[in-house]
Amino acid sequence: MTKPAAPKRHLPTSPFKAPVAPAPKHFAVGDQVTHDVYGLGRVIGIEDGTAVLVNFGSEQVRIVSPYAKMTKL
């Protein structure tokens, strides 16, 4: 099955609740984070809300927004 090209519209007359958009994630320098691929790390830089630079110990990785696989601890 394929994913639809456009998000589904919510009609005002629908008996179902409208989907809630997730809040954007905000990170600050020094925040401890976990990433699904790289593991535990610490934010060492921020690029105008579009990307963050994270030190994972063995490597530094630039992670681009929307940060789907990264969460703040």
C-alpha atoms as an extended CHARMM CRD file, in Angstrom:
* protein
*
        73  EXT
         1         1  MET       CA              0.0000000000        0.0000000000        0.0000000000  PROA      1               0.0000000000
         2         2  THR       CA              1.3190000000        3.4420000000       -0.8550000000  PROA      2               0.0000000000
         3         3  LYS       CA              1.2050000000        6.6290000000        1.1570000000  PROA      3               0.0000000000
         4         4  PRO       CA             -1.1260000000        9.3810000000       -0.1330000000  PROA      4               0.0000000000
         5         5  ALA       CA              0.6030000000       12.3320000000       -1.7830000000  PROA      5               0.0000000000
         6         6  ALA       CA             -1.3100000000       14.9730000000        0.1810000000  PROA      6               0.0000000000
         7         7  PRO       CA             -2.5620000000       14.9930000000        3.7850000000  PROA      7               0.0000000000
         8         8  LYS       CA             -6.2460000000       14.2920000000        4.2440000000  PROA      8               0.0000000000
         9         9  ARG       CA             -8.5550000000       17.2370000000        4.8330000000  PROA      9               0.0000000000
        10        10  HSD       CA            -10.6850000000       17.4220000000        7.9410000000  PROA      10              0.0000000000
        11        11  LEU       CA            -14.2470000000       18.4540000000        7.2030000000  PROA      11              0.0000000000
        12        12  PRO       CA            -15.9300000000       20.6750000000        9.8090000000  PROA      12              0.0000000000
        13        13  THR       CA            -19.0450000000       18.4730000000        9.6760000000  PROA      13              0.0000000000
        14        14  SER       CA            -17.0840000000       15.3030000000       10.4450000000  PROA      14              0.0000000000
        15        15  PRO       CA            -17.9900000000       13.4990000000       13.6900000000  PROA      15              0.0000000000
        16        16  PHE       CA            -14.3110000000       12.6330000000       14.2040000000  PROA      16              0.0000000000
        17        17  LYS       CA            -11.8160000000       14.8780000000       15.9470000000  PROA      17              0.0000000000
        18        18  ALA       CA             -9.3730000000       16.8380000000       13.8330000000  PROA      18              0.0000000000
        19        19  PRO       CA             -5.8190000000       15.4660000000       13.8470000000  PROA      19              0.0000000000
        20        20  VAL       CA             -3.5230000000       17.3530000000       16.1790000000  PROA      20              0.0000000000
        21        21  ALA       CA             -0.2320000000       18.5750000000       14.7320000000  PROA      21              0.0000000000
        22        22  PRO       CA              2.7330000000       17.6990000000       16.9660000000  PROA      22              0.0000000000
        23        23  ALA       CA              4.4480000000       20.6330000000       18.6330000000  PROA      23              0.0000000000
        24        24  PRO       CA              7.8070000000       21.5420000000       17.0930000000  PROA      24              0.0000000000
        25        25  LYS       CA             10.7880000000       20.3460000000       19.0930000000  PROA      25              0.0000000000
        26        26  HSD       CA             13.1120000000       22.9820000000       20.5300000000  PROA      26              0.0000000000
        27        27  PHE       CA             16.6350000000       22.2160000000       21.6690000000  PROA      27              0.0000000000
        28        28  ALA       CA             19.1810000000       24.3630000000       23.5070000000  PROA      28              0.0000000000
        29        29  VAL       CA             22.9530000000       24.0900000000       23.7050000000  PROA      29              0.0000000000
        30        30  GLY       CA             23.8160000000       21.6540000000       26.4970000000  PROA      30              0.0000000000
        31        31  ASP       CA             20.6020000000       19.5910000000       26.2670000000  PROA      31              0.0000000000
        32        32  GLN       CA             21.0940000000       15.8560000000       26.5860000000  PROA      32              0.0000000000
        33        33  VAL       CA             19.3330000000       13.9690000000       23.7940000000  PROA      33              0.0000000000
        34        34  THR       CA             18.8320000000       10.4590000000       22.5160000000  PROA      34              0.0000000000
        35        35  HSD       CA             18.7180000000        9.4710000000       18.8500000000  PROA      35              0.0000000000
        36        36  ASP       CA             17.3180000000        6.2370000000       17.4010000000  PROA      36              0.0000000000
        37        37  VAL       CA             20.4590000000        5.6370000000       15.3160000000  PROA      37              0.0000000000
        38        38  TYR       CA             23.3340000000        7.3690000000       17.1730000000  PROA      38              0.0000000000
        39        39  GLY       CA             22.2790000000        6.8980000000       20.8240000000  PROA      39              0.0000000000
        40        40  LEU       CA             22.9630000000        9.3530000000       23.6620000000  PROA      40              0.0000000000
        41        41  GLY       CA             24.4440000000       12.7470000000       22.9130000000  PROA      41              0.0000000000
        42        42  ARG       CA             24.6610000000       16.3970000000       23.9210000000  PROA      42              0.0000000000
        43        43  VAL       CA             23.6490000000       19.4150000000       21.7940000000  PROA      43              0.0000000000
        44        44  ILE       CA             26.7170000000       21.5440000000       21.0560000000  PROA      44              0.0000000000
        45        45  GLY       CA             25.3160000000       23.9130000000       18.4280000000  PROA      45              0.0000000000
        46        46  ILE       CA             22.1040000000       25.2510000000       16.8920000000  PROA      46              0.0000000000
        47        47  GLU       CA             21.6280000000       26.5870000000       13.3530000000  PROA      47              0.0000000000
        48        48  ASP       CA             18.6580000000       29.0240000000       13.2790000000  PROA      48              0.0000000000
        49        49  GLY       CA             16.0960000000       26.3510000000       14.2130000000  PROA      49              0.0000000000
        50        50  THR       CA             16.7770000000       24.3400000000       11.0550000000  PROA      50              0.0000000000
        51        51  ALA       CA             19.4350000000       21.9670000000       12.3870000000  PROA      51              0.0000000000
        52        52  VAL       CA             21.3350000000       21.0430000000       15.5420000000  PROA      52              0.0000000000
        53        53  LEU       CA             24.8930000000       19.8020000000       15.9750000000  PROA      53              0.0000000000
        54        54  VAL       CA             25.0870000000       16.9180000000       18.4500000000  PROA      54              0.0000000000
        55        55  ASN       CA             28.1690000000       15.3130000000       19.9980000000  PROA      55              0.0000000000
        56        56  PHE       CA             27.5780000000       11.5620000000       20.3660000000  PROA      56              0.0000000000
        57        57  GLY       CA             30.9870000000       10.8630000000       21.8800000000  PROA      57              0.0000000000
        58        58  SER       CA             32.6340000000        9.1400000000       18.9250000000  PROA      58              0.0000000000
        59        59  GLU       CA             31.3090000000       11.5780000000       16.3300000000  PROA      59              0.0000000000
        60        60  GLN       CA             29.5560000000       14.9190000000       15.8420000000  PROA      60              0.0000000000
        61        61  VAL       CA             26.4220000000       14.8150000000       13.7200000000  PROA      61              0.0000000000
        62        62  ARG       CA             24.3550000000       17.6130000000       12.1670000000  PROA      62              0.0000000000
        63        63  ILE       CA             20.6870000000       16.6600000000       12.4710000000  PROA      63              0.0000000000
        64        64  VAL       CA             18.1440000000       18.5370000000       10.3640000000  PROA      64              0.0000000000
        65        65  SER       CA             14.6330000000       19.5490000000       11.4820000000  PROA      65              0.0000000000
        66        66  PRO       CA             11.9790000000       18.0150000000       12.1380000000  PROA      66              0.0000000000
        67        67  TYR       CA             14.1810000000       15.8300000000       14.4020000000  PROA      67              0.0000000000
        68        68  ALA       CA             11.8670000000       12.8130000000       14.0250000000  PROA      68              0.0000000000
        69        69  LYS       CA             14.3170000000       10.3170000000       15.5280000000  PROA      69              0.0000000000
        70        70  MET       CA             15.6670000000       12.5560000000       18.3160000000  PROA      70              0.0000000000
        71        71  THR       CA             14.1510000000       13.3550000000       21.7140000000  PROA      71              0.0000000000
        72        72  LYS       CA             15.2710000000       15.5100000000       24.6310000000  PROA      72              0.0000000000
        73        73  LEU       CA             15.9720000000       13.7430000000       27.9310000000  PROA      73              0.0000000000
